[in-house]
Coordinates of N, CA and C in Angstrom, one line a residue:
M654 N 0.9 -1.3 -0.1 CA 0.1 0.2 0.0 C 0.9 1.3 -0.3
T655 N 1.1 2.2 -0.7 CA 1.7 3.4 -1.1 C 0.4 4.2 -0.9
A656 N 1.2 5.1 -0.2 CA 0.5 7.1 -0.2 C -1.3 6.8 0.2
D657 N -1.6 5.3 0.9 CA -3.2 5.4 1.2 C -3.4 4.6 0.0
R658 N -2.9 4.1 -0.8 CA -3.6 3.2 -1.8 C -3.5 2.0 -1.9
L659 N -4.7 1.4 -2.2 CA -4.4 -0.3 -1.6 C -4.3 -1.0 -3.3
T660 N -3.0 -1.7 -3.3 CA -3.0 -1.9 -4.6 C -3.8 -3.4 -4.7
I661 N -3.7 -4.1 -5.8 CA -4.5 -4.9 -6.4 C -3.6 -5.7 -7.4
L662 N -3.8 -6.9 -7.6 CA -2.8 -7.1 -8.4 C -3.7 -8.2 -9.4
H663 N -4.0 -7.9 -10.6 CA -4.9 -8.8 -11.1 C -4.1 -9.3 -12.6
V664 N -3.2 -11.0 -11.9 CA -3.1 -12.1 -12.9 C -3.4 -12.7 -13.9
Y665 N -2.5 -11.9 -14.9 CA -3.3 -13.1 -16.5 C -4.7 -12.8 -16.4
P666 N -4.8 -11.5 -16.6 CA -6.7 -11.3 -16.9 C -7.3 -11.3 -18.1
R667 N -6.1 -11.8 -19.1 CA -6.9 -11.4 -20.2 C -6.6 -13.6 -21.1
Q668 N -5.7 -14.5 -20.4 CA -5.7 -15.6 -20.1 C -6.4 -16.3 -19.4
M669 N -6.3 -16.0 -18.1 CA -7.2 -16.3 -16.9 C -8.8 -15.1 -16.4
G670 N -9.4 -14.8 -17.4 CA -10.6 -14.5 -16.8 C -11.3 -14.7 -17.8
V671 N -12.4 -15.4 -17.5 CA -13.2 -16.0 -18.5 C -14.3 -16.1 -18.2
S672 N -14.9 -15.9 -16.8 CA -15.9 -16.1 -16.0 C -16.9 -14.9 -15.0
G673 N -16.3 -13.7 -16.2 CA -16.6 -12.2 -15.3 C -15.7 -12.4 -14.3
D674 N -14.3 -12.8 -14.3 CA -13.7 -12.5 -12.7 C -13.4 -11.1 -12.6
R675 N -13.3 -10.0 -13.9 CA -13.0 -8.4 -14.0 C -14.4 -8.6 -12.3
G676 N -15.6 -8.9 -12.3 CA -16.2 -8.3 -11.0 C -15.2 -8.2 -9.9
N677 N -14.7 -9.6 -9.7 CA -14.3 -9.7 -8.4 C -13.2 -8.6 -7.7
V678 N -13.0 -7.9 -8.9 CA -11.8 -6.5 -8.8 C -12.5 -5.7 -8.5
A679 N -14.0 -5.5 -9.2 CA -14.7 -4.5 -9.5 C -15.5 -4.1 -7.7
A680 N -15.4 -5.4 -7.0 CA -16.3 -5.7 -5.6 C -15.1 -5.3 -4.9
L681 N -13.7 -5.0 -5.1 CA -13.1 -5.3 -4.2 C -12.9 -3.7 -3.9
V682 N -12.7 -3.4 -5.4 CA -12.4 -1.7 -5.8 C -13.8 -1.1 -4.8
R683 N -14.9 -1.4 -5.5 CA -16.2 -0.2 -5.1 C -16.4 -0.5 -2.9
R684 N -15.9 -2.2 -2.4 CA -16.2 -1.8 -1.4 C -15.1 -0.9 -0.3
A685 N -13.7 -1.1 -0.7 CA -13.2 -0.5 -0.4 C -13.6 1.5 -0.1
D686 N -13.8 1.1 -2.0 CA -14.1 3.0 -1.8 C -15.0 3.0 -0.7
A687 N -16.0 2.6 -0.4 CA -17.4 2.6 0.5 C -16.3 2.9 1.7
A688 N -15.8 2.6 1.9 CA -14.6 2.6 3.3 C -13.5 3.8 3.4
D689 N -13.4 4.3 2.9 CA -12.6 5.2 1.7 C -11.3 5.5 1.8
I690 N -10.9 3.8 1.5 CA -9.8 3.3 0.6 C -9.6 3.1 -0.5
A691 N -8.8 4.0 -0.8 CA -8.4 4.3 -2.3 C -7.5 3.5 -2.5
T692 N -8.0 2.4 -4.5 CA -7.1 1.3 -4.8 C -6.9 1.9 -5.8
E693 N -5.3 0.8 -6.2 CA -5.1 0.8 -7.7 C -4.8 -0.7 -8.3
V694 N -5.4 -0.7 -8.9 CA -5.6 -2.2 -9.9 C -4.5 -2.0 -10.9
V695 N -3.6 -3.1 -10.7 CA -2.5 -3.2 -11.7 C -2.3 -4.7 -12.3
E696 N -2.5 -4.9 -13.9 CA -2.7 -5.8 -14.5 C -0.9 -6.6 -14.7
Y697 N -0.9 -7.7 -14.5 CA 0.0 -8.9 -14.9 C 0.2 -8.9 -16.1
A698 N 0.3 -9.1 -17.5 CA 0.9 -10.2 -18.2 C 1.8 -11.2 -18.5
P699 N 2.2 -11.7 -18.8 CA 3.1 -13.0 -19.2 C 4.2 -12.1 -19.7
G700 N 5.3 -12.0 -18.6 CA 6.7 -11.5 -20.1 C 6.5 -10.3 -18.8
D701 N 5.5 -10.0 -18.0 CA 5.9 -8.0 -17.7 C 7.0 -8.6 -16.5
E702 N 7.3 -7.2 -15.8 CA 8.2 -7.4 -14.2 C 6.8 -7.6 -13.3
L703 N 7.1 -8.4 -13.0 CA 5.7 -9.0 -11.4 C 6.0 -8.0 -10.6
P704 N 5.2 -6.7 -10.5 CA 5.0 -6.1 -8.7 C 5.9 -6.6 -7.7
T705 N 6.8 -5.8 -7.2 CA 7.3 -6.2 -5.4 C 6.8 -6.3 -4.6
T706 N 5.7 -5.6 -4.8 CA 4.6 -5.1 -3.3 C 3.2 -4.8 -4.2
A707 N 2.3 -5.7 -3.8 CA 0.6 -6.0 -3.2 C -0.2 -5.9 -1.9
D708 N -1.2 -5.7 -2.6 CA -1.8 -6.1 -0.9 C -3.5 -7.0 -1.1
V709 N -3.5 -7.1 -2.6 CA -4.3 -8.2 -2.7 C -4.1 -8.7 -4.2
V710 N -3.8 -9.9 -4.4 CA -4.1 -10.6 -5.6 C -5.1 -11.4 -6.1
L711 N -5.4 -11.3 -7.4 CA -6.4 -11.9 -7.7 C -5.7 -12.7 -9.0
V712 N -6.6 -14.6 -9.5 CA -6.1 -14.9 -10.5 C -7.7 -15.7 -10.8
G713 N -8.0 -15.7 -11.6 CA -9.2 -15.3 -12.4 C -9.5 -17.3 -12.6
N714 N -10.7 -17.7 -13.3 CA -10.7 -18.7 -14.6 C -10.1 -19.1 -15.9
G715 N -10.0 -20.2 -16.3 CA -9.5 -20.0 -17.2 C -9.2 -21.9 -18.3
P716 N -9.0 -21.9 -19.2 CA -8.9 -23.3 -19.8 C -7.2 -23.7 -19.0
L717 N -7.6 -25.2 -19.7 CA -6.7 -26.3 -20.0 C -5.3 -25.5 -20.6
S718 N -5.4 -25.0 -21.6 CA -4.9 -24.1 -22.7 C -4.6 -23.2 -22.6
A719 N -5.3 -22.3 -22.0 CA -4.4 -21.2 -21.3 C -3.4 -21.6 -20.4
M720 N -3.7 -22.5 -19.6 CA -3.1 -22.7 -18.6 C -1.3 -23.1 -19.5
R721 N -1.4 -24.1 -20.5 CA -0.7 -24.2 -21.2 C 0.0 -23.3 -21.9
S722 N -0.5 -22.2 -21.9 CA 0.3 -21.0 -23.1 C 0.7 -20.3 -22.1
L723 N 0.7 -20.1 -21.0 CA 1.6 -19.2 -20.0 C 3.2 -19.9 -20.1
G724 N 3.3 -21.0 -19.8 CA 4.5 -21.5 -20.2 C 5.5 -21.7 -18.9
A725 N 6.6 -21.3 -18.9 CA 7.5 -21.0 -18.0 C 7.2 -19.9 -17.2
D726 N 6.6 -18.8 -17.3 CA 6.0 -17.5 -17.1 C 5.2 -18.4 -15.8
V727 N 4.8 -19.0 -15.5 CA 4.1 -19.5 -14.3 C 5.2 -19.7 -13.2
S728 N 5.8 -20.8 -13.5 CA 7.7 -20.8 -12.8 C 7.4 -20.1 -12.5
R729 N 8.3 -19.0 -13.2 CA 9.2 -17.9 -13.2 C 8.1 -17.1 -12.3
I730 N 7.2 -16.6 -11.9 CA 6.6 -15.6 -10.7 C 6.2 -16.5 -9.6
G731 N 5.7 -18.0 -9.7 CA 5.4 -18.7 -8.4 C 6.0 -18.2 -7.0
A732 N 7.3 -18.6 -7.4 CA 7.9 -18.0 -5.7 C 7.3 -16.3 -5.3
P733 N 7.6 -15.6 -5.9 CA 6.8 -13.9 -5.7 C 5.7 -14.2 -5.2
L734 N 4.8 -15.0 -5.7 CA 3.1 -15.4 -5.5 C 3.1 -16.2 -4.3
R735 N 4.0 -17.0 -3.6 CA 4.2 -17.8 -2.7 C 4.2 -16.3 -1.4
A736 N 5.7 -15.8 -2.2 CA 6.3 -15.0 -1.2 C 4.8 -14.3 -0.6
F737 N 4.7 -13.7 -1.2 CA 3.1 -12.7 -1.1 C 2.2 -13.4 0.1
A738 N 1.8 -14.7 -0.5 CA 0.6 -15.3 0.6 C 1.5 -15.3 1.7
A739 N 2.2 -15.8 1.8 CA 3.2 -15.9 3.2 C 3.3 -14.5 4.0
A740 N 3.2 -14.1 3.6 CA 3.4 -12.3 4.1 C 2.3 -11.8 4.7
G741 N 0.8 -12.8 4.3 CA -0.4 -12.4 4.9 C -1.0 -11.8 3.4
V742 N -0.4 -11.2 2.6 CA -1.2 -11.1 1.1 C -2.3 -11.6 0.7
P743 N -3.9 -11.2 0.7 CA -4.4 -12.0 0.3 C -4.6 -13.0 -1.3
V744 N -4.1 -14.2 -1.4 CA -3.8 -14.2 -3.0 C -5.5 -14.8 -3.3
I745 N -6.7 -14.5 -4.4 CA -8.0 -15.3 -4.2 C -7.7 -16.1 -5.7
A746 N -8.1 -17.0 -5.6 CA -7.5 -17.5 -6.7 C -8.6 -18.6 -7.3
V747 N -9.3 -18.2 -8.6 CA -11.0 -18.4 -8.3 C -11.2 -19.4 -9.9
G748 N -11.5 -20.7 -9.9 CA -11.8 -21.7 -11.3 C -10.5 -22.6 -11.4
G749 N -9.9 -21.9 -12.7 CA -9.0 -22.6 -13.3 C -7.8 -21.8 -12.9
G750 N -8.1 -20.6 -12.2 CA -7.3 -19.8 -11.1 C -6.9 -20.7 -10.5
F751 N -7.8 -21.2 -9.4 CA -7.3 -22.0 -8.4 C -6.8 -23.9 -8.8
D752 N -6.6 -24.3 -10.1 CA -5.8 -24.8 -10.3 C -4.6 -25.1 -10.3
L753 N -4.5 -23.5 -10.7 CA -3.1 -23.1 -11.0 C -1.9 -22.9 -10.0
A754 N -3.3 -22.6 -8.6 CA -2.6 -22.4 -7.8 C -2.1 -23.5 -6.9
T755 N -2.3 -24.6 -7.3 CA -1.8 -26.0 -6.5 C -0.6 -26.3 -6.7
Q756 N -0.1 -26.9 -6.5 CA 1.3 -27.6 -7.2 C 1.5 -28.0 -8.1
Q757 N -0.1 -28.6 -8.7 CA 0.1 -29.6 -10.0 C -1.2 -29.8 -10.6
V758 N -1.2 -29.3 -11.8 CA -2.6 -29.7 -12.9 C -2.2 -30.6 -13.6
V759 N -2.5 -31.9 -13.5 CA -2.2 -33.3 -14.0 C -4.1 -33.8 -15.0
P760 N -3.7 -33.4 -16.3 CA -5.0 -33.5 -17.3 C -5.2 -35.0 -17.4
T761 N -5.9 -35.2 -18.1 CA -6.5 -36.5 -18.6 C -4.9 -36.7 -19.6
E762 N -5.2 -36.1 -20.7 CA -4.0 -35.9 -21.5 C -2.8 -35.6 -21.9
G763 N -1.5 -35.7 -21.7 CA -0.3 -34.7 -22.0 C 0.6 -34.4 -20.8
A764 N 1.4 -34.1 -20.8 CA 2.1 -33.3 -19.1 C 1.6 -32.7 -18.4
P765 N 1.7 -32.7 -16.7 CA 1.0 -31.9 -15.7 C 1.8 -30.4 -16.1
V766 N 0.7 -29.7 -15.3 CA 1.5 -28.4 -15.6 C 1.7 -27.9 -14.3
D767 N 3.0 -27.2 -13.9 CA 3.2 -26.9 -12.6 C 2.7 -25.7 -12.8
G768 N 2.1 -26.2 -11.5 CA 1.6 -24.4 -10.8 C 2.3 -23.6 -10.1
F769 N 1.7 -22.8 -9.5 CA 2.0 -21.5 -8.8 C 2.8 -22.2 -7.2
G770 N 2.2 -23.0 -6.8 CA 2.4 -23.6 -5.4 C 1.7 -23.2 -4.4
V771 N 1.0 -21.9 -4.2 CA 0.4 -21.0 -3.2 C -0.3 -22.2 -1.9
F772 N -1.1 -22.7 -2.9 CA -2.1 -24.2 -2.0 C -1.2 -25.5 -2.3
D773 N -0.9 -26.2 -0.9 CA -0.2 -27.4 -1.1 C -1.7 -28.4 -1.6
A774 N -1.4 -28.8 -3.2 CA -2.6 -29.5 -3.4 C -2.7 -29.7 -4.6
R775 N -3.3 -30.4 -5.6 CA -3.4 -30.4 -7.1 C -4.8 -30.7 -7.7
A776 N -4.3 -30.7 -8.5 CA -5.5 -30.6 -9.6 C -6.1 -31.7 -10.7
V777 N -6.6 -32.5 -10.2 CA -6.5 -33.9 -10.9 C -7.7 -33.6 -11.9
R778 N -7.1 -33.8 -13.5 CA -8.8 -33.5 -14.1 C -9.6 -35.2 -14.9
G779 N -10.4 -34.7 -15.2 CA -11.1 -35.9 -15.1 C -12.2 -36.7 -14.6
A780 N -12.3 -35.7 -13.3 CA -13.6 -35.9 -12.4 C -15.1 -35.9 -13.4
E781 N -15.8 -36.0 -12.3 CA -17.2 -36.0 -13.0 C -17.6 -34.2 -13.1
R782 N -18.1 -34.1 -14.1 CA -18.0 -32.3 -14.3 C -19.1 -31.8 -13.5
R783 N -18.8 -31.5 -13.1 CA -20.2 -30.3 -12.2 C -20.5 -28.9 -12.7
V784 N -22.1 -29.3 -13.1 CA -22.5 -27.5 -13.7 C -23.5 -27.2 -12.3
N785 N -23.5 -26.3 -11.3 CA -24.8 -26.3 -10.6 C -24.3 -24.9 -9.4
Y786 N -25.4 -24.2 -9.5 CA -25.0 -23.5 -8.3 C -24.7 -24.1 -7.2
F787 N -24.1 -23.2 -6.3 CA -23.2 -24.1 -5.2 C -23.6 -23.2 -4.1
V788 N -23.9 -23.9 -3.1 CA -23.7 -22.9 -1.9 C -22.9 -24.1 -1.0
L789 N -23.0 -22.8 -0.3 CA -21.0 -23.6 1.1 C -21.5 -22.9 2.3
E790 N -20.7 -23.1 3.3 CA -20.5 -23.0 4.7 C -18.9 -22.5 4.5
T791 N -18.3 -21.4 4.6 CA -17.1 -21.4 4.3 C -16.5 -21.2 6.1
R792 N -15.2 -21.6 5.8 CA -14.0 -22.0 6.7 C -13.3 -20.4 7.2
Y793 N -14.0 -19.7 5.8 CA -12.1 -18.3 6.1 C -13.0 -17.4 6.9
P794 N -12.0 -17.0 7.3 CA -12.2 -16.1 8.7 C -13.0 -15.0 8.1
L795 N -13.9 -14.6 8.6 CA -15.2 -13.5 8.2 C -14.9 -12.6 9.4
L796 N -15.8 -11.2 9.5 CA -15.8 -10.7 10.2 C -16.7 -10.5 11.1
P797 N -16.8 -10.6 12.2 CA -17.1 -10.7 13.7 C -18.9 -10.6 13.6
G798 N -19.5 -12.1 13.6 CA -21.4 -11.3 12.7 C -21.5 -11.6 11.7
A799 N -20.7 -11.8 10.6 CA -20.7 -12.2 9.3 C -21.2 -13.0 8.9
P800 N -21.9 -13.5 7.9 CA -23.0 -15.1 7.7 C -21.8 -15.9 7.4
T801 N -21.5 -17.1 7.2 CA -21.0 -18.0 6.6 C -21.4 -19.3 5.2
R802 N -22.5 -18.9 5.1 CA -22.9 -19.2 4.0 C -22.7 -18.3 2.7
L803 N -22.4 -18.9 1.4 CA -21.9 -18.2 0.5 C -22.7 -19.3 -0.7
A804 N -23.3 -18.4 -1.6 CA -23.3 -18.7 -2.7 C -22.5 -18.3 -3.7
G805 N -22.9 -19.5 -5.1 CA -22.4 -19.1 -6.7 C -22.4 -19.9 -7.6
F806 N -21.6 -20.8 -8.7 CA -22.1 -21.4 -9.1 C -20.6 -22.1 -10.0
E807 N -20.6 -23.5 -9.9 CA -19.3 -24.2 -10.3 C -19.9 -24.9 -11.6
D808 N -18.4 -24.7 -12.4 CA -18.5 -25.9 -13.4 C -16.9 -25.6 -13.6
H809 N -17.0 -27.0 -13.5 CA -15.5 -28.0 -13.4 C -15.6 -29.0 -13.3
A810 N -14.3 -29.7 -14.1 CA -14.2 -31.4 -14.0 C -12.7 -31.6 -13.8
A811 N -12.4 -31.5 -12.2 CA -11.5 -31.0 -11.3 C -11.6 -32.0 -10.0
R812 N -10.6 -32.6 -9.4 CA -10.9 -33.5 -8.4 C -9.2 -32.6 -7.5
I813 N -10.0 -32.1 -6.3 CA -9.1 -31.0 -5.8 C -8.0 -32.2 -4.6
E814 N -6.9 -32.5 -4.5 CA -6.1 -33.1 -4.1 C -5.6 -32.5 -2.5
L815 N -6.2 -32.0 -1.5 CA -5.4 -31.0 -0.8 C -4.6 -31.8 0.3
A816 N -3.2 -31.6 0.4 CA -2.1 -32.3 1.2 C -2.5 -32.2 2.5
D817 N -2.2 -33.0 3.7 CA -2.4 -33.4 4.7 C -2.5 -31.9 5.9
G818 N -3.5 -31.7 6.1 CA -3.1 -29.9 6.9 C -3.4 -29.0 6.5
V819 N -4.0 -28.9 5.0 CA -4.9 -28.0 4.7 C -6.2 -27.7 5.1
E820 N -6.5 -26.4 5.5 CA -8.0 -26.3 5.7 C -8.5 -26.3 4.2
P821 N -9.9 -27.1 3.9 CA -10.6 -26.5 3.1 C -11.4 -25.3 3.1
F822 N -11.3 -24.4 2.2 CA -11.8 -23.3 1.7 C -13.7 -22.8 2.4
A823 N -13.9 -24.2 2.6 CA -15.8 -24.0 2.7 C -15.8 -26.0 3.0
D824 N -17.8 -25.9 3.4 CA -17.9 -27.5 3.2 C -19.0 -26.9 2.4
V825 N -19.3 -28.5 2.0 CA -20.3 -28.3 0.7 C -21.9 -28.0 0.9
V826 N -22.6 -27.6 1.0 CA -24.2 -27.6 1.2 C -24.5 -28.3 0.2
S827 N -24.7 -27.6 -1.0 CA -24.7 -28.4 -2.5 C -24.0 -27.9 -3.1
G828 N -23.3 -29.0 -4.0 CA -22.4 -28.9 -5.4 C -21.3 -30.4 -5.3
G829 N -20.4 -29.5 -6.0 CA -19.5 -30.8 -5.9 C -18.3 -30.5 -4.9
G830 N -17.7 -29.3 -4.8 CA -16.8 -28.9 -4.5 C -15.5 -29.8 -4.9
N831 N -14.4 -30.3 -3.9 CA -13.1 -30.9 -4.3 C -13.6 -32.4 -4.9
Q832 N -14.2 -33.3 -4.8 CA -14.6 -34.0 -4.9 C -13.6 -35.2 -4.8
A833 N -13.1 -35.0 -3.7 CA -12.2 -35.8 -3.1 C -12.1 -36.7 -2.1
G834 N -14.0 -37.1 -2.2 CA -14.0 -37.9 -0.7 C -14.9 -37.3 -0.1
A835 N -14.0 -35.8 1.5 CA -14.6 -35.4 2.0 C -15.9 -34.1 1.6
P836 N -17.0 -34.1 1.6 CA -18.0 -32.7 0.9 C -16.9 -31.3 1.1
V837 N -16.3 -31.4 0.8 CA -15.3 -29.8 1.2 C -15.0 -29.4 -0.5
E838 N -14.3 -27.6 -0.2 CA -14.9 -26.8 -1.4 C -12.7 -26.1 -0.7
G839 N -12.6 -26.1 -2.3 CA -11.5 -25.1 -1.7 C -10.1 -25.8 -1.1
A840 N -9.2 -24.6 -1.1 CA -8.0 -24.5 0.3 C -7.7 -22.9 0.8
I841 N -7.3 -22.8 1.3 CA -7.1 -22.0 2.3 C -6.0 -22.3 2.8
A842 N -4.6 -20.7 2.6 CA -3.5 -21.0 3.2 C -3.0 -19.4 3.7
G843 N -3.8 -19.4 5.0 CA -3.2 -17.9 6.0 C -4.3 -17.4 5.2
T844 N -4.1 -16.2 5.0 CA -5.3 -15.2 4.3 C -5.6 -15.3 3.4
S845 N -5.0 -16.0 2.6 CA -5.6 -16.6 1.0 C -6.5 -17.7 0.7
F846 N -7.0 -18.1 -0.5 CA -7.9 -18.9 -0.6 C -8.2 -19.4 -1.8
G847 N -8.6 -20.8 -2.7 CA -8.3 -20.9 -4.2 C -10.5 -21.9 -3.5
T848 N -11.0 -21.4 -5.1 CA -12.4 -21.9 -4.8 C -12.6 -22.4 -6.2
H849 N -13.4 -23.3 -6.7 CA -14.0 -23.2 -7.9 C -15.5 -22.1 -7.4
T850 N -15.6 -21.6 -6.8 CA -16.7 -20.4 -6.4 C -16.6 -19.6 -7.8
Q851 N -17.4 -19.5 -9.0 CA -17.9 -18.5 -9.6 C -18.7 -17.3 -9.9
G852 N -19.2 -16.6 -10.4 CA -20.2 -15.7 -10.3 C -20.2 -14.7 -10.8
P853 N -19.4 -13.5 -10.3 CA -17.9 -13.7 -9.6 C -18.5 -14.2 -7.8
I854 N -17.9 -14.9 -7.6 CA -17.8 -14.9 -5.9 C -18.2 -13.6 -5.0
L855 N -17.1 -12.3 -5.0 CA -16.8 -11.9 -4.5 C -18.4 -10.6 -4.6
P856 N -18.9 -10.4 -6.0 CA -20.0 -9.6 -5.7 C -21.2 -10.2 -5.1
L857 N -21.6 -11.3 -4.9 CA -22.5 -12.0 -4.6 C -22.2 -12.4 -3.5
N858 N -21.0 -12.2 -3.1 CA -21.0 -12.4 -1.1 C -19.9 -11.4 -0.5
P859 N -20.9 -10.3 -0.8 CA -20.1 -9.2 -0.1 C -19.6 -9.5 1.3
Q860 N -19.8 -10.2 2.4 CA -18.4 -10.7 3.8 C -17.8 -11.2 3.1
L861 N -17.5 -12.0 2.1 CA -16.5 -12.2 1.7 C -15.4 -11.0 1.1
T862 N -16.2 -10.6 0.4 CA -15.5 -9.0 0.1 C -14.1 -8.5 1.0
D863 N -15.6 -8.1 2.5 CA -15.0 -7.6 3.4 C -13.8 -8.4 4.1
A864 N -14.0 -9.5 4.1 CA -12.8 -10.3 4.7 C -11.8 -9.7 4.3
V865 N -11.6 -10.1 2.8 CA -10.3 -10.0 2.3 C -9.9 -8.5 2.4
L866 N -10.8 -7.6 2.3 CA -10.3 -6.3 2.6 C -9.7 -6.0 3.8
A867 N -10.2 -6.5 5.1 CA -10.1 -6.8 6.6 C -8.6 -6.7 6.3
A868 N -8.3 -8.3 6.1 CA -7.3 -9.1 6.1 C -6.2 -7.9 5.6
A869 N -6.5 -7.3 4.1 CA -5.3 -6.9 3.6 C -4.7 -5.3 4.6
T870 N -5.9 -5.1 4.8 CA -5.7 -3.4 5.8 C -5.0 -3.4 7.2
A871 N -5.4 -4.5 7.5 CA -5.0 -5.4 8.6 C -3.4 -5.4 9.2
R872 N -2.6 -6.2 7.9 CA -1.3 -6.2 7.6 C -0.4 -4.8 7.6
L873 N -1.5 -3.8 7.3 CA -0.4 -2.4 7.0 C -1.0 -1.5 8.2
G874 N -1.7 -2.0 9.4 CA -1.9 -1.3 10.3 C -3.4 -0.2 10.3
R875 N -4.0 -0.6 9.3 CA -5.4 0.3 9.1 C -6.1 -0.7 9.7
S876 N -7.4 0.0 10.0 CA -8.7 -0.7 10.0 C -9.9 -0.7 8.9
Y877 N -10.8 -1.8 8.5 CA -11.8 -1.4 7.3 C -12.6 -1.5 8.2
A878 N -13.7 -0.7 7.2 CA -15.1 -0.4 7.9 C -15.8 0.5 7.2
P879 N -16.4 -0.5 5.9 CA -17.4 -0.2 5.3 C -18.4 1.0 5.6
D880 N -18.9 1.8 5.0 CA -20.0 2.8 5.4 C -21.6 1.7 5.1
A881 N -22.0 1.0 5.5 CA -23.5 0.8 5.3 C -24.0 1.6 4.3
E882 N -24.4 2.4 4.7 CA -25.3 3.3 3.4 C -24.2 3.3 2.1
R883 N -23.3 3.5 1.8 CA -23.3 3.4 0.1 C -22.7 2.2 0.3
T884 N -23.1 0.8 0.7 CA -23.0 0.0 0.1 C -24.1 -1.0 0.1
A885 N -25.7 0.1 0.5 CA -26.9 -0.8 1.3 C -27.1 -1.1 -0.5
T886 N -27.3 -0.9 -1.4 CA -27.3 -1.3 -2.7 C -27.1 -2.4 -3.6
I887 N -25.4 -2.5 -3.9 CA -24.5 -3.7 -3.8 C -25.2 -4.7 -3.0
D888 N -25.4 -4.5 -2.0 CA -25.8 -5.6 -0.9 C -26.9 -6.4 -0.6
R889 N -28.5 -5.4 -1.4 CA -29.4 -6.3 -1.8 C -29.7 -6.6 -2.9
Y890 N -28.6 -6.3 -3.9 CA -28.5 -6.9 -4.8 C -28.0 -8.5 -4.6
A891 N -26.9 -8.1 -4.2 CA -26.4 -9.8 -3.1 C -27.4 -10.5 -2.8
R892 N -27.5 -9.5 -1.5 CA -29.2 -10.8 -1.1 C -30.2 -11.4 -2.2
E893 N -30.3 -10.4 -2.8 CA -31.8 -11.2 -3.9 C -30.9 -11.9 -4.9
A894 N -30.0 -11.9 -5.6 CA -29.3 -12.8 -5.9 C -28.5 -14.2 -5.6
R895 N -28.2 -14.3 -4.5 CA -28.5 -15.6 -4.0 C -29.6 -15.9 -2.7
A896 N -30.8 -15.6 -2.9 CA -31.8 -15.7 -2.3 C -32.6 -16.4 -3.6
T897 N -32.5 -16.2 -5.0 CA -32.3 -16.9 -6.6 C -31.6 -18.8 -6.3
I898 N -30.6 -18.5 -5.8 CA -30.0 -19.2 -5.8 C -30.3 -20.9 -5.0
D899 N -30.8 -20.2 -4.2 CA -31.1 -20.7 -2.9 C -32.6 -21.3 -3.3
R900 N -33.2 -20.3 -4.0 CA -34.4 -21.0 -3.9 C -34.2 -22.3 -5.9
Y901 N -34.0 -21.8 -6.2 CA -33.5 -23.2 -7.7 C -32.0 -24.1 -7.7
V902 N -31.8 -24.1 -6.4 CA -30.3 -24.7 -6.3 C -30.4 -26.2 -6.7
D903 N -31.7 -27.3 -6.1 CA -31.8 -28.3 -6.1 C -32.1 -28.1 -7.4
K904 N -33.0 -27.3 -8.1 CA -33.5 -28.0 -9.8 C -33.3 -27.3 -11.1
A905 N -32.1 -27.0 -10.8 CA -31.4 -25.9 -12.2 C -30.7 -26.5 -12.6
F906 N -29.2 -27.4 -12.6 CA -28.7 -27.9 -13.0 C -28.1 -29.0 -12.9
K907 N -27.5 -30.0 -13.7 CA -27.1 -31.3 -13.7 C -26.2 -32.0 -13.8
R908 N -25.7 -33.0 -13.4 CA -24.4 -33.2 -13.6 C -23.4 -33.7 -14.8
I909 N -22.5 -33.7 -15.3 CA -22.2 -34.5 -16.5 C -21.5 -35.3 -16.6
A910 N -22.0 -36.3 -17.3 CA -21.3 -37.6 -16.9 C -19.7 -37.2 -17.9

C-alpha cells in the first residue's frame, strides 16, 4: 500500500479471466471506496515485470489451454506469489486460477502443468463434471457476525487433492466441491483462498469481500469499516441473487458425465 492506496494485482486477466472475473476486482474496488480506501489495480501479463509489492492478488478462471500457453511464466512468478501469500497478502484464486495456484494440474492427456504452489494441493482433471448452483459454509475467517453461507456457481471437472493439514475453504451444502472424498471445497493458506466458486464470487458474497479487505488492511496497520449506507444497494443486489440461488439450487443444473 503506497500513499494510502491499496494495490490490487490482477494476474493474467486476459488468459485467466473468462468467467466475469473482473467482477471480483470491481467488488474489491467498490467496497474499499465505501471504507474511504483508495485503490490501484495493476494488471500482470506474461513476460511483464511482476510488482514487488501488492495488497491483494487475484487469479481468475481459464481453460487448460490457457494454462499451457503461459509456459515458463508460471514458474517464473510462482515464488513471488508464494512469498506474497506467506507475508499475509490475500491471494484469491478462482476456477482454473485455483487449479493453477496448486502445486500441479494433472490433465487427462498430456504432461502435467506446474502451478504457482500457493496451495499445497493438486488439481486432477477427469472427475465428474459439475455444473451447478453452489452453496457453501465457508471456513475463511470473516468479520464478526458475518454470515458464513456463500452462494455461487460451479462448472469444472477437477478433483482437488489437498495435502495433509490443508484447510478447505468451505464445507459443501449443495454442489460437488473438491470431489476428493469429503464434502469440502477449495483450500485456505493463511489469508489466501482458492475455490471453484464463480458468479463472480465476491460481488455475490460481500461478507467475503469484506474479509479479504480486512485482512489486506490489517497487515498494514489500518482498520477496515465500510459505510453501510454506501454499500446498501450492492448488498441488496447480492442478497437477492443469493436468494435466487437458494430457491433454485436443487432444480436448475445437472451433473455431466
